[in-house]
Tab-separated table of C-alpha atoms and ligand atoms in Angstrom:
chain	number	residue	atom	x	y	z
A	1	MET	CA	12.615	24.810	19.538
A	2	THR	CA	13.966	28.055	18.913
A	3	THR	CA	16.514	30.117	20.658
A	4	THR	CA	14.981	31.934	23.543
A	5	TYR	CA	15.817	34.588	26.267
A	6	ARG	CA	14.471	33.177	29.682
A	7	VAL	CA	13.885	35.848	32.077
A	8	ASP	CA	13.118	34.811	35.553
A	9	LEU	CA	10.633	37.471	36.910
A	10	ASP	CA	10.781	35.893	40.549
A	11	ALA	CA	14.738	36.581	40.477
A	12	PHE	CA	14.020	40.000	39.279
A	13	SER	CA	11.619	40.588	42.344
A	14	ARG	CA	14.151	39.374	44.526
A	15	ASN	CA	16.873	41.974	43.146
A	16	LEU	CA	14.189	44.635	43.558
A	17	HIS	CA	13.778	43.780	47.151
A	18	ARG	CA	17.647	43.781	47.529
A	19	VAL	CA	17.787	47.087	45.894
A	20	ARG	CA	15.408	48.590	48.043
A	21	ALA	CA	16.798	47.468	51.129
A	22	ALA	CA	20.357	48.704	50.030
A	23	ILE	CA	19.314	52.034	49.187
A	24	ALA	CA	16.770	52.842	51.845
A	25	PRO	CA	15.469	55.206	52.856
A	26	ALA	CA	15.853	56.526	49.337
A	27	ALA	CA	13.460	55.394	46.989
A	28	HIS	CA	14.425	53.071	44.001
A	29	MET	CA	13.665	54.661	40.554
A	30	LEU	CA	13.897	51.640	38.105
A	31	VAL	CA	15.822	52.301	35.057
A	32	VAL	CA	14.039	50.766	32.016
A	33	LYS	CA	16.176	52.335	29.207
A	34	ASP	CA	17.034	49.941	26.252
A	35	ASP	CA	13.931	47.941	26.585
A	36	ALA	CA	14.659	47.362	30.135
A	37	TYR	CA	18.295	46.553	29.505
A	38	ALA	CA	16.760	43.913	26.936
A	39	HIS	CA	14.650	42.093	29.201
A	40	GLY	CA	11.450	43.574	27.619
A	41	LEU	CA	9.781	46.519	28.869
A	42	GLU	CA	6.244	45.681	29.380
A	43	PRO	CA	6.671	42.486	31.742
A	44	LEU	CA	9.407	43.999	33.688
A	45	VAL	CA	7.684	47.246	34.194
A	46	SER	CA	4.440	45.335	35.095
A	47	ARG	CA	6.437	43.092	37.476
A	48	ALA	CA	8.246	46.052	39.350
A	49	PHE	CA	4.688	48.063	39.742
A	50	ASP	CA	3.337	45.002	41.255
A	51	GLU	CA	6.411	44.894	43.688
A	52	GLY	CA	5.651	48.375	44.697
A	53	VAL	CA	8.088	50.414	42.406
A	54	ARG	CA	6.832	53.613	41.930
A	55	TRP	CA	9.363	55.526	40.122
A	56	PHE	CA	10.648	54.630	36.540
A	57	GLY	CA	13.543	55.910	34.577
A	58	ALA	CA	12.574	55.719	31.013
A	59	PHE	CA	15.063	57.775	29.043
A	60	ASP	CA	13.078	59.095	26.104
A	61	VAL	CA	9.615	60.297	26.054
A	62	ALA	CA	8.120	57.574	23.805
A	63	THR	CA	9.522	55.060	26.163
A	64	GLY	CA	7.923	56.958	29.096
A	65	ALA	CA	4.683	57.010	27.445
A	66	ALA	CA	4.798	53.186	26.880
A	67	VAL	CA	5.634	53.017	30.774
A	68	ARG	CA	2.687	54.933	31.391
A	69	ALA	CA	0.364	52.742	29.468
A	70	VAL	CA	1.679	49.734	31.817
A	71	VAL	CA	1.550	51.426	35.186
A	72	GLY	CA	-1.489	53.876	34.730
A	73	PRO	CA	-1.567	57.168	36.713
A	74	GLU	CA	-0.087	56.255	40.133
A	75	ALA	CA	3.678	55.931	39.206
A	76	ARG	CA	6.103	58.608	38.551
A	77	ILE	CA	7.988	58.216	35.366
A	78	PHE	CA	11.506	60.236	34.810
A	79	VAL	CA	12.738	60.825	31.202
A	80	TRP	CA	15.781	62.819	30.493
A	81	LEU	CA	16.377	62.574	26.524
A	82	ILE	CA	13.870	65.355	25.276
A	83	GLY	CA	14.267	66.330	21.627
A	84	GLY	CA	12.477	69.777	21.817
A	85	ALA	CA	9.268	71.372	21.889
A	86	ASP	CA	7.159	68.641	20.407
A	87	ASP	CA	8.704	65.924	22.672
A	88	LEU	CA	8.211	68.185	25.820
A	89	ALA	CA	4.481	68.632	24.902
A	90	ALA	CA	4.220	64.831	24.535
A	91	GLY	CA	6.038	64.459	27.935
A	92	VAL	CA	3.801	66.679	29.497
A	93	ALA	CA	0.659	65.000	28.062
A	94	ALA	CA	1.871	61.842	29.410
A	95	ASP	CA	2.433	63.171	32.886
A	96	LEU	CA	6.133	62.508	32.832
A	97	ASP	CA	8.598	63.840	34.974
A	98	LEU	CA	11.042	66.020	32.733
A	99	GLY	CA	14.911	65.759	33.145
A	100	ILE	CA	15.713	69.125	31.802
A	101	GLY	CA	19.681	69.579	30.973
A	102	ASP	CA	19.631	72.234	28.408
A	103	GLU	CA	18.480	75.646	28.718
A	104	ALA	CA	16.868	75.896	25.456
A	105	LEU	CA	14.237	73.415	26.830
A	106	LEU	CA	13.192	76.059	29.223
A	107	ASP	CA	12.495	78.386	26.610
A	108	ASP	CA	10.384	75.604	24.940
A	109	LEU	CA	8.437	75.150	28.115
A	110	ALA	CA	7.555	78.693	28.201
A	111	GLY	CA	6.343	78.461	24.816
A	112	LEU	CA	4.080	75.369	25.178
A	113	SER	CA	0.732	76.033	23.722
A	114	ASP	CA	-1.345	74.482	26.318
A	115	PRO	CA	-1.330	76.922	29.273
A	116	ALA	CA	-2.974	74.521	31.475
A	117	SER	CA	-0.170	72.242	31.420
A	118	VAL	CA	2.275	72.439	34.118
A	119	ALA	CA	5.537	70.656	33.614
A	120	ARG	CA	7.291	68.776	36.296
A	121	ILE	CA	10.910	69.928	35.939
A	122	HIS	CA	13.997	68.090	37.145
A	123	LEU	CA	16.795	70.524	36.388
A	124	LYS	CA	20.061	68.771	35.723
A	125	ILE	CA	23.559	70.266	36.629
A	126	ASP	CA	26.371	69.093	34.682
A	127	THR	CA	28.563	67.829	37.558
A	128	GLY	CA	31.659	66.898	35.109
A	129	LEU	CA	30.582	64.138	32.858
A	130	HIS	CA	29.730	66.696	30.003
A	131	ARG	CA	27.109	64.481	28.690
A	132	ASN	CA	24.388	66.934	29.027
A	133	GLY	CA	23.381	69.012	31.909
A	134	ILE	CA	23.584	72.811	32.523
A	135	ARG	CA	27.011	74.009	33.173
A	136	PRO	CA	27.751	75.519	36.500
A	137	GLU	CA	28.523	78.677	35.195
A	138	ARG	CA	25.000	78.907	33.652
A	139	TRP	CA	23.273	77.328	36.625
A	140	ASP	CA	22.100	80.790	38.045
A	141	GLU	CA	20.481	81.732	34.827
A	142	ALA	CA	18.756	78.384	34.529
A	143	LEU	CA	17.332	78.805	37.932
A	144	ALA	CA	16.146	82.066	37.116
A	145	ARG	CA	14.507	81.167	34.166
A	146	THR	CA	12.921	78.137	36.250
A	147	ALA	CA	11.594	80.358	38.739
A	148	GLU	CA	9.869	82.359	35.959
A	149	LEU	CA	8.102	79.320	34.751
A	150	VAL	CA	7.024	78.510	38.301
A	151	ALA	CA	5.757	81.860	38.907
A	152	GLN	CA	3.753	81.729	35.557
A	153	GLY	CA	2.356	78.320	36.843
A	154	ARG	CA	3.848	76.649	33.702
A	155	GLY	CA	6.131	74.407	35.782
A	156	VAL	CA	7.186	73.025	39.092
A	157	LEU	CA	10.562	72.323	40.064
A	158	GLU	CA	10.391	68.686	41.363
A	159	GLY	CA	13.973	67.851	41.347
A	160	ILE	CA	17.746	68.554	40.884
A	161	TRP	CA	19.601	65.826	39.578
A	162	SER	CA	23.042	64.754	38.084
A	163	HIS	CA	24.881	61.743	36.545
A	164	ILE	CA	28.087	60.906	37.986
A	165	SER	CA	30.791	58.469	36.412
A	166	GLU	CA	31.080	56.050	39.251
A	167	ALA	CA	34.402	55.226	38.093
A	168	SER	CA	36.303	56.728	40.853
A	169	ASP	CA	35.337	57.743	44.319
A	170	ALA	CA	37.379	61.189	44.303
A	171	ASP	CA	35.781	62.124	40.756
A	172	ASP	CA	32.252	61.346	42.309
A	173	ASP	CA	33.080	63.204	45.425
A	174	ASP	CA	33.976	66.388	43.149
A	175	ALA	CA	30.672	65.945	41.261
A	176	ARG	CA	28.943	65.728	44.296
A	177	ALA	CA	30.166	69.043	45.687
A	178	VAL	CA	29.291	70.639	42.702
A	179	PHE	CA	25.735	68.971	42.843
A	180	LEU	CA	25.191	70.177	46.385
A	181	ALA	CA	26.277	73.677	45.589
A	182	GLY	CA	23.711	73.701	42.635
A	183	ARG	CA	21.086	72.624	45.039
A	184	ASP	CA	21.878	75.356	47.629
A	185	ALA	CA	21.899	77.863	44.791
A	186	ALA	CA	18.224	76.619	43.798
A	187	ARG	CA	17.162	77.009	47.494
A	188	ALA	CA	18.689	80.607	47.706
A	189	ALA	CA	16.796	81.257	44.638
A	190	GLY	CA	13.335	80.577	46.337
A	191	LEU	CA	13.015	77.226	44.817
A	192	ALA	CA	12.099	74.160	46.733
A	193	PRO	CA	13.205	70.861	44.876
A	194	ARG	CA	11.382	68.034	46.479
A	195	PHE	CA	13.657	65.387	45.181
A	196	SER	CA	17.589	65.154	44.586
A	197	HIS	CA	19.170	62.451	42.756
A	198	LEU	CA	22.649	61.599	41.247
A	199	ALA	CA	23.462	58.015	41.992
A	200	ALA	CA	23.119	54.915	39.796
A	201	SER	CA	23.689	51.176	40.721
A	202	ALA	CA	27.273	51.308	41.974
A	203	ALA	CA	27.342	54.476	44.179
A	204	GLY	CA	23.740	53.955	45.286
A	205	PHE	CA	24.950	50.529	46.847
A	206	ALA	CA	28.438	51.487	48.074
A	207	ARG	CA	28.020	55.069	49.180
A	208	GLY	CA	25.364	56.093	51.643
A	209	GLU	CA	25.876	60.033	51.074
A	210	PHE	CA	24.961	59.759	47.311
A	211	ARG	CA	21.605	58.332	47.847
A	212	GLU	CA	19.768	61.430	48.502
A	213	ASP	CA	15.927	60.927	47.613
A	214	LEU	CA	16.038	58.585	44.646
A	215	VAL	CA	18.533	56.152	43.495
A	216	ARG	CA	18.250	55.525	39.641
A	217	VAL	CA	19.105	51.893	39.438
A	218	GLY	CA	19.221	49.813	36.261
A	219	ALA	CA	21.941	47.271	36.178
A	220	PHE	CA	21.701	46.048	39.427
A	221	SER	CA	18.018	45.391	39.456
A	222	TYR	CA	18.621	42.895	36.433
A	223	GLY	CA	21.346	41.315	38.482
A	224	ILE	CA	24.204	42.769	36.058
A	225	ARG	CA	27.207	43.308	38.251
A	226	PRO	CA	29.751	45.870	37.449
A	227	ALA	CA	32.730	44.623	35.451
A	228	GLY	CA	36.030	44.501	37.769
A	229	GLY	CA	33.763	45.164	40.839
A	230	PRO	CA	31.998	43.183	43.624
A	231	GLY	CA	30.543	39.909	42.657
A	232	GLU	CA	26.681	39.021	42.669
A	233	ASP	CA	27.012	37.474	46.036
A	234	ASP	CA	28.647	40.494	47.691
A	235	LEU	CA	25.949	42.699	46.195
A	236	GLY	CA	23.026	40.272	47.019
A	237	ILE	CA	21.585	40.177	43.429
A	238	GLU	CA	21.637	37.450	40.981
A	239	PRO	CA	21.455	37.743	37.001
A	240	ILE	CA	17.440	36.970	36.097
A	241	ALA	CA	18.006	36.106	32.098
A	242	THR	CA	19.404	33.111	30.404
A	243	LEU	CA	20.217	32.982	26.692
A	244	VAL	CA	19.453	29.505	25.333
A	245	ALA	CA	20.231	28.675	21.878
A	246	THR	CA	19.403	25.627	19.840
A	247	VAL	CA	21.790	23.545	17.500
A	248	THR	CA	20.622	24.133	13.986
A	249	ALA	CA	23.058	22.429	11.960
A	250	VAL	CA	26.065	19.900	12.609
A	251	ASP	CA	28.720	19.437	9.707
A	252	ALA	CA	32.489	19.061	9.536
A	253	ALA	CA	33.212	22.508	10.820
A	254	GLY	CA	31.577	22.198	14.075
A	255	VAL	CA	27.995	22.674	15.674
A	256	HIS	CA	26.237	25.628	14.686
A	257	LEU	CA	23.835	27.486	16.713
A	258	ASP	CA	21.301	30.345	15.358
A	259	LEU	CA	21.318	33.058	17.918
A	260	GLY	CA	18.456	34.912	15.968
A	261	SER	CA	20.199	37.805	16.727
A	262	LEU	CA	20.848	41.310	14.708
A	263	HIS	CA	23.535	42.404	16.740
A	264	GLY	CA	25.551	38.839	17.503
A	265	LEU	CA	27.966	38.557	20.368
A	266	PRO	CA	31.330	40.496	19.953
A	267	SER	CA	33.424	38.402	17.257
A	268	THR	CA	36.479	39.252	19.733
A	269	LEU	CA	34.844	36.609	22.190
A	270	ALA	CA	35.468	33.719	19.736
A	271	GLY	CA	37.756	31.131	21.197
A	272	ARG	CA	37.500	32.673	24.849
A	273	PHE	CA	34.629	30.850	26.463
A	274	ASP	CA	32.673	28.000	26.978
A	275	VAL	CA	28.791	27.240	26.731
A	276	ASP	CA	26.958	24.465	28.245
A	277	THR	CA	25.753	21.649	26.079
A	278	PRO	CA	24.042	18.151	26.693
A	279	ALA	CA	27.489	16.823	26.747
A	280	GLY	CA	29.092	19.320	29.040
A	281	PRO	CA	31.020	22.476	28.394
A	282	ARG	CA	32.096	23.306	24.811
A	283	ARG	CA	34.248	25.915	23.580
A	284	VAL	CA	32.752	28.660	21.173
A	285	GLU	CA	35.177	28.495	18.312
A	286	ALA	CA	33.535	31.232	15.853
A	287	ILE	CA	30.998	34.086	16.198
A	288	ALA	CA	29.103	35.294	13.005
A	289	PRO	CA	26.456	38.024	13.393
A	290	ALA	CA	23.557	35.757	14.063
A	291	SER	CA	25.159	32.449	15.092
A	292	LEU	CA	27.939	30.727	17.035
A	293	SER	CA	29.847	27.792	16.162
A	294	ILE	CA	30.981	25.608	19.013
A	295	ALA	CA	33.329	22.483	19.459
A	296	PRO	CA	31.321	19.194	18.603
A	297	TRP	CA	30.324	16.356	20.698
A	298	PRO	CA	29.607	13.044	19.173
A	299	GLU	CA	25.746	12.809	19.474
A	300	ALA	CA	25.058	16.735	18.511
A	301	ALA	CA	21.792	16.970	16.669
A	302	PRO	CA	19.789	19.848	15.560
A	303	GLY	CA	17.466	20.895	18.501
A	304	ASP	CA	19.891	20.401	21.189
A	305	GLU	CA	19.898	23.081	23.803
A	306	VAL	CA	22.803	25.276	24.591
A	307	VAL	CA	23.116	27.343	27.447
A	308	VAL	CA	25.035	30.590	26.139
A	309	PHE	CA	25.459	32.932	29.256
A	310	GLY	CA	23.468	34.422	32.021
A	311	ARG	CA	21.252	32.730	34.971
A	312	GLY	CA	22.516	29.409	35.880
A	313	ALA	CA	25.206	29.378	33.086
A	314	ARG	CA	28.952	29.375	33.545
A	315	ASN	CA	29.281	32.668	32.365
A	316	SER	CA	27.073	35.785	33.224
A	317	ALA	CA	26.813	38.961	30.861
A	318	THR	CA	29.488	40.453	32.935
A	319	ASP	CA	31.780	37.528	33.051
A	320	LEU	CA	31.928	37.671	29.133
A	321	ALA	CA	32.363	41.439	28.921
A	322	GLU	CA	35.329	41.026	31.312
A	323	LEU	CA	37.015	38.741	28.659
A	324	ILE	CA	37.165	41.587	26.478
A	325	ASP	CA	37.335	44.780	28.652
A	326	THR	CA	33.780	45.952	28.335
A	327	ILE	CA	30.749	46.100	30.766
A	328	GLY	CA	28.045	43.562	31.143
A	329	GLU	CA	25.438	45.873	29.697
A	330	GLU	CA	27.241	45.676	26.481
A	331	ILE	CA	26.656	42.035	26.318
A	332	ALA	CA	23.198	41.735	27.830
A	333	LEU	CA	22.074	44.471	25.078
A	334	ARG	CA	23.214	42.266	22.246
A	335	VAL	CA	20.301	39.909	22.650
A	336	SER	CA	18.263	40.955	19.741
A	337	PRO	CA	14.562	42.224	20.276
A	338	THR	CA	14.051	39.512	17.575
A	339	VAL	CA	14.982	36.661	19.887
A	340	PRO	CA	11.515	35.549	21.842
A	341	ARG	CA	11.486	36.281	25.377
A	342	ARG	CA	10.108	33.724	27.615
A	343	TYR	CA	8.932	35.017	31.187
A	344	LEU	CA	9.147	32.354	34.070
A	345	SER	CA	7.426	32.838	37.392
A	346	ALA	CA	6.435	30.174	39.903
B	401	PLP	C1	21.686	54.224	32.596
B	401	PLP	C2	21.509	55.449	33.399
B	401	PLP	C3	21.308	55.016	35.002
B	401	PLP	C4	21.294	53.649	35.401
B	401	PLP	O1	22.692	53.212	35.653
B	401	PLP	P1	23.112	51.787	36.246
B	401	PLP	O2	24.290	51.740	36.295
B	401	PLP	O3	22.355	50.680	34.966
B	401	PLP	O4	22.072	51.551	37.353
B	401	PLP	C5	21.122	56.027	35.939
B	401	PLP	N1	20.901	57.194	35.472
B	401	PLP	C6	20.941	57.590	34.182
B	401	PLP	C7	21.140	59.178	33.596
B	401	PLP	C8	21.361	56.701	33.220
B	401	PLP	O5	21.571	57.138	32.004
């Protein structure tokens, strides 16, 4: 027996239905960055497509192309990390929707060698996060540049988008005002973006006026609730994955579990949470990069299964995150790609 990450695809389906209901009539763009939040890209994308999801948020062009290989031509795939002209060309070739948050990329688009390629542009306005995005004072210029590309048949303006902090309603309201002004300016410039999108999980669920046409939902799709926020029951979501480790050694120092993980759990969690063993809950006493040591029980033996966190465990990823003032994604993404995923479905 080896350590596995067990992903319940039926629970994932239920979350997808819940997300769809919560954000309707906006459409769900399923964010699948970081290997679908470490659940495994291909099986999750495939299940989501079967459930009717037709927008995927893939982050970078390589991931976007990988999603395209899974879903075929019918879905829209949005990427927003684009490294330059070659990356752009690859994104156009893979039929991706391109999140453009940097004016230099508009010049790169104009210079693409294949004149038949028409880029689907989603122009990003920086509404205060300063991660990337076109600054409001440069926005009119970017619109003019985009209008040229459209007139030349090199691009279509499919969307206007931004990313908000979702940390305070007041900040989000300010960001939204900048966003709406930017969209008005696009319309005044003769551009007609079909899609507006600025919300992720939290604002998409809590604040109707932020839903627009698309909501880019990652965390809630995977049942990861916000730290310090509403619980899974309130949100109507459920964790979908469980990290199950096996006992590899028992000695005087305790019971040791191989996590097979390159990343390990944060060592600051040592001594702070219990895992479920065949003998009941036991405290995690030490955390090394690829292993855990837990308090012993008399019959402990190599091969015993221990439920570390997640679906059906006493702690979710977010429960652990809250112990050390971080977010659930930070824990979920610690499950290394070297841990085998097992996909369960009735
Ligand atoms: C990660 C990400 C999302 C999804 O955020 P969640 O809180 O996981 O729903 C949406 N949009 C962008 C730009 C992102 O980077």
